[in-house]
């Protein structure tokens, strides 16, 4: 068996954002979705506030989400800026995905600042993305501007906020390898 560090490094470096246009129609089984969510639950969390909250949309629920996102776009876009193509693409993207998970956080301002809760949520999302990669499921984090208007639809409590959507689907075409500028350009070493 390959050393754990080799497996971990391989999965981290192979992970890519895979977008709905590249998904096929194969359904991601509930057991797989649950595996991702279980691993999300192991994200670090300052003062153990455990802020991450998820709403899983599949089947008819997913259709209702698409309709709601399209409605918000229509209702909040001035007629002069409204694009029919953009409107259509909102439901199209949701249709292409097998499952869409709303990424929410429960905030505890009396305990930790918001950024720490969002950081914990992001760690949870990375756990999901790496688990998806290991299971050959395509996924990506989408953060459209209209997530600020989903409180009622998502049934969010006053101290909860939505930070985006995790789209999931199986895919065939291998993405290009990841592009990053070298880490050496981003690190300062202080040794004496
Ligand atoms: C917090 C967050 C929000 C993102 N929101 C979007 C988005 O709204 N639309 C999009 O196309 N990609 C979004 N992405 C995905 C990035 O575009 C993607 O990570 C980046 O292009 C690097 O590609 P890779 O994930 O394949 O390494 C988001 C990523 C993060 C971490």
PDB file of C-alpha atoms and ligand atoms in Angstrom:
ATOM      1  CA  UNK A   1       0.000   0.000   0.000  1.00  0.00           C
ATOM      2  CA  UNK A   2       1.276   3.472  -0.895  1.00  0.00           C
ATOM      3  CA  UNK A   3       2.313   5.590   2.059  1.00  0.00           C
ATOM      4  CA  UNK A   4      -0.537   7.719   3.453  1.00  0.00           C
ATOM      5  CA  UNK A   5       1.283  10.923   2.603  1.00  0.00           C
ATOM      6  CA  UNK A   6       1.488   9.882  -1.058  1.00  0.00           C
ATOM      7  CA  UNK A   7      -2.239   9.136  -1.223  1.00  0.00           C
ATOM      8  CA  UNK A   8      -3.130  12.383   0.545  1.00  0.00           C
ATOM      9  CA  UNK A   9      -0.845  14.473  -1.667  1.00  0.00           C
ATOM     10  CA  UNK A  10      -2.171  12.830  -4.821  1.00  0.00           C
ATOM     11  CA  UNK A  11      -5.819  13.544  -3.903  1.00  0.00           C
ATOM     12  CA  UNK A  12      -5.099  17.143  -2.851  1.00  0.00           C
ATOM     13  CA  UNK A  13      -3.222  17.913  -6.057  1.00  0.00           C
ATOM     14  CA  UNK A  14      -5.618  16.097  -8.359  1.00  0.00           C
ATOM     15  CA  UNK A  15      -8.740  17.863  -7.031  1.00  0.00           C
ATOM     16  CA  UNK A  16     -10.232  20.332  -9.475  1.00  0.00           C
ATOM     17  CA  UNK A  17     -13.420  22.326  -9.621  1.00  0.00           C
ATOM     18  CA  UNK A  18     -15.683  20.376 -11.981  1.00  0.00           C
ATOM     19  CA  UNK A  19     -18.573  22.427 -13.315  1.00  0.00           C
ATOM     20  CA  UNK A  20     -22.165  21.294 -14.063  1.00  0.00           C
ATOM     21  CA  UNK A  21     -21.719  21.589 -17.830  1.00  0.00           C
ATOM     22  CA  UNK A  22     -19.267  18.673 -17.554  1.00  0.00           C
ATOM     23  CA  UNK A  23     -21.528  16.432 -15.459  1.00  0.00           C
ATOM     24  CA  UNK A  24     -23.259  13.429 -17.011  1.00  0.00           C
ATOM     25  CA  UNK A  25     -26.739  12.360 -15.944  1.00  0.00           C
ATOM     26  CA  UNK A  26     -25.573   9.614 -13.568  1.00  0.00           C
ATOM     27  CA  UNK A  27     -27.030  10.043 -10.105  1.00  0.00           C
ATOM     28  CA  UNK A  28     -24.701  10.470  -7.133  1.00  0.00           C
ATOM     29  CA  UNK A  29     -26.055   7.956  -4.580  1.00  0.00           C
ATOM     30  CA  UNK A  30     -27.286   9.196  -1.201  1.00  0.00           C
ATOM     31  CA  UNK A  31     -24.630   6.996   0.504  1.00  0.00           C
ATOM     32  CA  UNK A  32     -21.901   8.902  -1.355  1.00  0.00           C
ATOM     33  CA  UNK A  33     -23.403  12.272  -0.403  1.00  0.00           C
ATOM     34  CA  UNK A  34     -23.526  11.096   3.217  1.00  0.00           C
ATOM     35  CA  UNK A  35     -19.858  10.093   3.056  1.00  0.00           C
ATOM     36  CA  UNK A  36     -18.949  13.637   1.994  1.00  0.00           C
ATOM     37  CA  UNK A  37     -21.072  15.145   4.767  1.00  0.00           C
ATOM     38  CA  UNK A  38     -19.620  12.815   7.430  1.00  0.00           C
ATOM     39  CA  UNK A  39     -16.127  13.948   6.481  1.00  0.00           C
ATOM     40  CA  UNK A  40     -17.265  17.599   6.453  1.00  0.00           C
ATOM     41  CA  UNK A  41     -18.185  17.098  10.098  1.00  0.00           C
ATOM     42  CA  UNK A  42     -14.514  16.550  11.018  1.00  0.00           C
ATOM     43  CA  UNK A  43     -13.469  20.103  10.074  1.00  0.00           C
ATOM     44  CA  UNK A  44     -11.657  22.035  12.786  1.00  0.00           C
ATOM     45  CA  UNK A  45     -13.838  24.532  14.664  1.00  0.00           C
ATOM     46  CA  UNK A  46     -12.696  27.215  17.114  1.00  0.00           C
ATOM     47  CA  UNK A  47     -14.362  26.861  20.557  1.00  0.00           C
ATOM     48  CA  UNK A  48     -16.200  23.869  19.095  1.00  0.00           C
ATOM     49  CA  UNK A  49     -19.018  26.043  17.790  1.00  0.00           C
ATOM     50  CA  UNK A  50     -19.418  23.520  14.917  1.00  0.00           C
ATOM     51  CA  UNK A  51     -20.875  26.202  12.614  1.00  0.00           C
ATOM     52  CA  UNK A  52     -21.358  24.258   9.360  1.00  0.00           C
ATOM     53  CA  UNK A  53     -24.928  23.621   8.270  1.00  0.00           C
ATOM     54  CA  UNK A  54     -25.964  21.951   5.027  1.00  0.00           C
ATOM     55  CA  UNK A  55     -29.163  21.696   3.029  1.00  0.00           C
ATOM     56  CA  UNK A  56     -29.085  18.893   0.466  1.00  0.00           C
ATOM     57  CA  UNK A  57     -31.145  19.385  -2.697  1.00  0.00           C
ATOM     58  CA  UNK A  58     -31.973  16.395  -4.864  1.00  0.00           C
ATOM     59  CA  UNK A  59     -34.837  15.427  -7.212  1.00  0.00           C
ATOM     60  CA  UNK A  60     -37.856  17.700  -6.923  1.00  0.00           C
ATOM     61  CA  UNK A  61     -36.171  19.670  -4.136  1.00  0.00           C
ATOM     62  CA  UNK A  62     -33.370  20.551  -6.531  1.00  0.00           C
ATOM     63  CA  UNK A  63     -35.936  21.719  -9.114  1.00  0.00           C
ATOM     64  CA  UNK A  64     -37.524  23.996  -6.492  1.00  0.00           C
ATOM     65  CA  UNK A  65     -34.085  25.463  -5.703  1.00  0.00           C
ATOM     66  CA  UNK A  66     -33.473  26.190  -9.405  1.00  0.00           C
ATOM     67  CA  UNK A  67     -36.874  27.858  -9.762  1.00  0.00           C
ATOM     68  CA  UNK A  68     -36.236  29.987  -6.656  1.00  0.00           C
ATOM     69  CA  UNK A  69     -32.783  31.126  -7.818  1.00  0.00           C
ATOM     70  CA  UNK A  70     -34.212  32.071 -11.229  1.00  0.00           C
ATOM     71  CA  UNK A  71     -37.104  33.921  -9.580  1.00  0.00           C
ATOM     72  CA  UNK A  72     -34.711  35.918  -7.361  1.00  0.00           C
ATOM     73  CA  UNK A  73     -32.587  36.822 -10.390  1.00  0.00           C
ATOM     74  CA  UNK A  74     -35.658  38.023 -12.287  1.00  0.00           C
ATOM     75  CA  UNK A  75     -37.125  39.943  -9.339  1.00  0.00           C
ATOM     76  CA  UNK A  76     -33.901  41.695  -8.358  1.00  0.00           C
ATOM     77  CA  UNK A  77     -32.436  42.520 -11.770  1.00  0.00           C
ATOM     78  CA  UNK A  78     -33.467  45.838 -13.307  1.00  0.00           C
ATOM     79  CA  UNK A  79     -35.199  45.145 -16.664  1.00  0.00           C
ATOM     80  CA  UNK A  80     -32.423  46.930 -18.577  1.00  0.00           C
ATOM     81  CA  UNK A  81     -29.833  44.524 -17.132  1.00  0.00           C
ATOM     82  CA  UNK A  82     -31.926  41.343 -17.331  1.00  0.00           C
ATOM     83  CA  UNK A  83     -30.413  38.684 -19.593  1.00  0.00           C
ATOM     84  CA  UNK A  84     -32.667  35.837 -20.718  1.00  0.00           C
ATOM     85  CA  UNK A  85     -29.563  33.672 -21.336  1.00  0.00           C
ATOM     86  CA  UNK A  86     -28.359  34.164 -17.759  1.00  0.00           C
ATOM     87  CA  UNK A  87     -31.889  33.473 -16.455  1.00  0.00           C
ATOM     88  CA  UNK A  88     -32.062  30.192 -18.396  1.00  0.00           C
ATOM     89  CA  UNK A  89     -28.557  29.178 -17.330  1.00  0.00           C
ATOM     90  CA  UNK A  90     -29.484  29.317 -13.637  1.00  0.00           C
ATOM     91  CA  UNK A  91     -31.978  26.441 -13.856  1.00  0.00           C
ATOM     92  CA  UNK A  92     -29.860  24.691 -16.493  1.00  0.00           C
ATOM     93  CA  UNK A  93     -26.869  24.463 -14.126  1.00  0.00           C
ATOM     94  CA  UNK A  94     -29.033  23.096 -11.334  1.00  0.00           C
ATOM     95  CA  UNK A  95     -30.573  20.535 -13.738  1.00  0.00           C
ATOM     96  CA  UNK A  96     -27.120  19.370 -14.841  1.00  0.00           C
ATOM     97  CA  UNK A  97     -26.048  18.671 -11.250  1.00  0.00           C
ATOM     98  CA  UNK A  98     -27.070  15.435  -9.554  1.00  0.00           C
ATOM     99  CA  UNK A  99     -27.112  17.134  -6.185  1.00  0.00           C
ATOM    100  CA  UNK A 100     -26.646  20.680  -4.868  1.00  0.00           C
ATOM    101  CA  UNK A 101     -25.787  21.368  -1.244  1.00  0.00           C
ATOM    102  CA  UNK A 102     -26.355  24.804   0.290  1.00  0.00           C
ATOM    103  CA  UNK A 103     -23.335  25.751   2.399  1.00  0.00           C
ATOM    104  CA  UNK A 104     -24.505  27.574   5.498  1.00  0.00           C
ATOM    105  CA  UNK A 105     -22.924  28.607   8.775  1.00  0.00           C
ATOM    106  CA  UNK A 106     -24.463  29.166  12.153  1.00  0.00           C
ATOM    107  CA  UNK A 107     -22.760  32.221  13.638  1.00  0.00           C
ATOM    108  CA  UNK A 108     -21.963  32.693  17.333  1.00  0.00           C
ATOM    109  CA  UNK A 109     -20.800  36.332  17.571  1.00  0.00           C
ATOM    110  CA  UNK A 110     -20.558  36.118  21.357  1.00  0.00           C
ATOM    111  CA  UNK A 111     -17.967  33.345  21.031  1.00  0.00           C
ATOM    112  CA  UNK A 112     -15.948  33.801  17.826  1.00  0.00           C
ATOM    113  CA  UNK A 113     -15.872  36.303  14.936  1.00  0.00           C
ATOM    114  CA  UNK A 114     -17.714  35.466  11.714  1.00  0.00           C
ATOM    115  CA  UNK A 115     -14.511  34.878   9.764  1.00  0.00           C
ATOM    116  CA  UNK A 116     -13.602  31.967  12.049  1.00  0.00           C
ATOM    117  CA  UNK A 117     -16.963  30.311  11.419  1.00  0.00           C
ATOM    118  CA  UNK A 118     -16.547  30.810   7.664  1.00  0.00           C
ATOM    119  CA  UNK A 119     -13.003  29.441   7.891  1.00  0.00           C
ATOM    120  CA  UNK A 120     -14.364  26.330   9.612  1.00  0.00           C
ATOM    121  CA  UNK A 121     -17.065  25.981   6.937  1.00  0.00           C
ATOM    122  CA  UNK A 122     -14.378  26.287   4.244  1.00  0.00           C
ATOM    123  CA  UNK A 123     -12.381  23.510   5.935  1.00  0.00           C
ATOM    124  CA  UNK A 124     -15.553  21.393   5.906  1.00  0.00           C
ATOM    125  CA  UNK A 125     -16.084  22.135   2.212  1.00  0.00           C
ATOM    126  CA  UNK A 126     -12.490  21.161   1.444  1.00  0.00           C
ATOM    127  CA  UNK A 127     -13.059  17.862   3.290  1.00  0.00           C
ATOM    128  CA  UNK A 128     -16.080  17.335   1.028  1.00  0.00           C
ATOM    129  CA  UNK A 129     -14.133  18.261  -2.103  1.00  0.00           C
ATOM    130  CA  UNK A 130     -11.272  15.892  -1.276  1.00  0.00           C
ATOM    131  CA  UNK A 131     -13.705  13.089  -0.425  1.00  0.00           C
ATOM    132  CA  UNK A 132     -15.505  13.736  -3.734  1.00  0.00           C
ATOM    133  CA  UNK A 133     -12.177  13.582  -5.563  1.00  0.00           C
ATOM    134  CA  UNK A 134     -11.295  10.264  -3.909  1.00  0.00           C
ATOM    135  CA  UNK A 135     -14.690   8.891  -5.030  1.00  0.00           C
ATOM    136  CA  UNK A 136     -14.398  10.289  -8.596  1.00  0.00           C
ATOM    137  CA  UNK A 137     -17.290  12.677  -8.057  1.00  0.00           C
ATOM    138  CA  UNK A 138     -17.013  16.097  -9.693  1.00  0.00           C
ATOM    139  CA  UNK A 139     -17.788  19.085  -7.492  1.00  0.00           C
ATOM    140  CA  UNK A 140     -17.287  22.799  -7.044  1.00  0.00           C
ATOM    141  CA  UNK A 141     -18.141  25.659  -4.685  1.00  0.00           C
ATOM    142  CA  UNK A 142     -20.356  28.285  -6.300  1.00  0.00           C
ATOM    143  CA  UNK A 143     -20.953  31.644  -4.620  1.00  0.00           C
ATOM    144  CA  UNK A 144     -23.480  33.659  -6.642  1.00  0.00           C
ATOM    145  CA  UNK A 145     -24.454  37.119  -5.333  1.00  0.00           C
ATOM    146  CA  UNK A 146     -28.058  36.104  -4.772  1.00  0.00           C
ATOM    147  CA  UNK A 147     -27.206  33.774  -1.864  1.00  0.00           C
ATOM    148  CA  UNK A 148     -27.843  36.759   0.432  1.00  0.00           C
ATOM    149  CA  UNK A 149     -31.528  36.514  -0.437  1.00  0.00           C
ATOM    150  CA  UNK A 150     -32.122  32.861   0.311  1.00  0.00           C
ATOM    151  CA  UNK A 151     -32.803  33.099   4.054  1.00  0.00           C
ATOM    152  CA  UNK A 152     -36.492  32.314   3.832  1.00  0.00           C
ATOM    153  CA  UNK A 153     -36.204  29.603   1.179  1.00  0.00           C
ATOM    154  CA  UNK A 154     -33.408  27.862   3.111  1.00  0.00           C
ATOM    155  CA  UNK A 155     -35.250  28.350   6.371  1.00  0.00           C
ATOM    156  CA  UNK A 156     -32.198  30.007   7.907  1.00  0.00           C
ATOM    157  CA  UNK A 157     -32.366  31.153  11.511  1.00  0.00           C
ATOM    158  CA  UNK A 158     -31.393  34.745  12.337  1.00  0.00           C
ATOM    159  CA  UNK A 159     -27.825  33.711  13.181  1.00  0.00           C
ATOM    160  CA  UNK A 160     -27.378  31.591  10.045  1.00  0.00           C
ATOM    161  CA  UNK A 161     -25.990  32.656   6.680  1.00  0.00           C
ATOM    162  CA  UNK A 162     -25.551  30.998   3.300  1.00  0.00           C
ATOM    163  CA  UNK A 163     -22.057  31.108   1.745  1.00  0.00           C
ATOM    164  CA  UNK A 164     -22.709  29.272  -1.478  1.00  0.00           C
ATOM    165  CA  UNK A 165     -23.547  25.974  -3.098  1.00  0.00           C
ATOM    166  CA  UNK A 166     -21.638  22.743  -3.552  1.00  0.00           C
ATOM    167  CA  UNK A 167     -22.534  21.293  -6.952  1.00  0.00           C
ATOM    168  CA  UNK A 168     -21.946  17.585  -7.517  1.00  0.00           C
ATOM    169  CA  UNK A 169     -22.092  15.209 -10.458  1.00  0.00           C
ATOM    170  CA  UNK A 170     -20.225  12.419 -12.191  1.00  0.00           C
ATOM    171  CA  UNK A 171     -18.191  13.388 -15.239  1.00  0.00           C
ATOM    172  CA  UNK A 172     -16.124  11.791 -17.977  1.00  0.00           C
ATOM    173  CA  UNK A 173     -13.635  14.295 -19.303  1.00  0.00           C
ATOM    174  CA  UNK A 174     -10.507  14.619 -17.196  1.00  0.00           C
ATOM    175  CA  UNK A 175      -9.825  18.260 -16.324  1.00  0.00           C
ATOM    176  CA  UNK A 176      -6.494  19.887 -17.123  1.00  0.00           C
ATOM    177  CA  UNK A 177      -3.957  19.696 -14.287  1.00  0.00           C
ATOM    178  CA  UNK A 178      -4.191  22.473 -11.751  1.00  0.00           C
ATOM    179  CA  UNK A 179      -2.340  25.742 -12.362  1.00  0.00           C
ATOM    180  CA  UNK A 180      -0.698  27.503  -9.425  1.00  0.00           C
ATOM    181  CA  UNK A 181       2.166  29.944  -9.097  1.00  0.00           C
ATOM    182  CA  UNK A 182       5.042  28.381  -7.123  1.00  0.00           C
ATOM    183  CA  UNK A 183       4.610  28.308  -3.340  1.00  0.00           C
ATOM    184  CA  UNK A 184       8.075  29.852  -2.963  1.00  0.00           C
ATOM    185  CA  UNK A 185       6.630  33.153  -4.249  1.00  0.00           C
ATOM    186  CA  UNK A 186       4.109  33.181  -1.378  1.00  0.00           C
ATOM    187  CA  UNK A 187       6.244  32.216   1.607  1.00  0.00           C
ATOM    188  CA  UNK A 188       8.622  34.209   3.759  1.00  0.00           C
ATOM    189  CA  UNK A 189      10.962  32.184   5.972  1.00  0.00           C
ATOM    190  CA  UNK A 190      12.223  33.804   9.160  1.00  0.00           C
ATOM    191  CA  UNK A 191      15.079  31.815  10.642  1.00  0.00           C
ATOM    192  CA  UNK A 192      17.471  34.237  12.261  1.00  0.00           C
TER     193      UNK A 192
HETATM  194  C1  LIG B   1     -15.136  30.263  -1.597  1.00  0.00           C
HETATM  195  C2  LIG B   1     -15.119  29.896  -3.064  1.00  0.00           C
HETATM  196  C3  LIG B   1     -16.105  30.381  -3.896  1.00  0.00           C
HETATM  197  C4  LIG B   1     -16.101  30.047  -5.258  1.00  0.00           C
HETATM  198  N1  LIG B   1     -17.109  30.537  -6.059  1.00  0.00           N
HETATM  199  C5  LIG B   1     -17.103  30.250  -7.382  1.00  0.00           C
HETATM  200  C6  LIG B   1     -18.105  30.764  -8.230  1.00  0.00           C
HETATM  201  O1  LIG B   1     -19.035  31.462  -7.800  1.00  0.00           O
HETATM  202  N2  LIG B   1     -18.040  30.475  -9.542  1.00  0.00           N
HETATM  203  C7  LIG B   1     -17.019  29.710 -10.066  1.00  0.00           C
HETATM  204  O2  LIG B   1     -16.996  29.494 -11.271  1.00  0.00           O
HETATM  205  N3  LIG B   1     -16.086  29.165  -9.267  1.00  0.00           N
HETATM  206  C8  LIG B   1     -16.085  29.417  -7.938  1.00  0.00           C
HETATM  207  N4  LIG B   1     -15.127  28.863  -7.125  1.00  0.00           N
HETATM  208  C9  LIG B   1     -14.187  27.877  -7.675  1.00  0.00           C
HETATM  209  C10 LIG B   1     -12.940  28.539  -8.231  1.00  0.00           C
HETATM  210  O3  LIG B   1     -13.244  29.142  -9.466  1.00  0.00           O
HETATM  211  C11 LIG B   1     -11.835  27.493  -8.401  1.00  0.00           C
HETATM  212  O4  LIG B   1     -11.500  26.946  -7.152  1.00  0.00           O
HETATM  213  C12 LIG B   1     -10.576  28.082  -9.039  1.00  0.00           C
HETATM  214  O5  LIG B   1     -10.813  28.405 -10.375  1.00  0.00           O
HETATM  215  C13 LIG B   1      -9.381  27.134  -8.974  1.00  0.00           C
HETATM  216  O6  LIG B   1      -9.663  25.949  -9.665  1.00  0.00           O
HETATM  217  P1  LIG B   1      -9.594  24.519  -8.957  1.00  0.00           P
HETATM  218  O7  LIG B   1     -10.648  24.501  -7.860  1.00  0.00           O
HETATM  219  O8  LIG B   1      -9.908  23.545 -10.047  1.00  0.00           O
HETATM  220  O9  LIG B   1      -8.215  24.343  -8.390  1.00  0.00           O
HETATM  221  C14 LIG B   1     -15.097  29.194  -5.779  1.00  0.00           C
HETATM  222  C15 LIG B   1     -14.106  28.706  -4.915  1.00  0.00           C
HETATM  223  C16 LIG B   1     -14.104  29.045  -3.581  1.00  0.00           C
HETATM  224  C17 LIG B   1     -13.021  28.501  -2.666  1.00  0.00           C
END
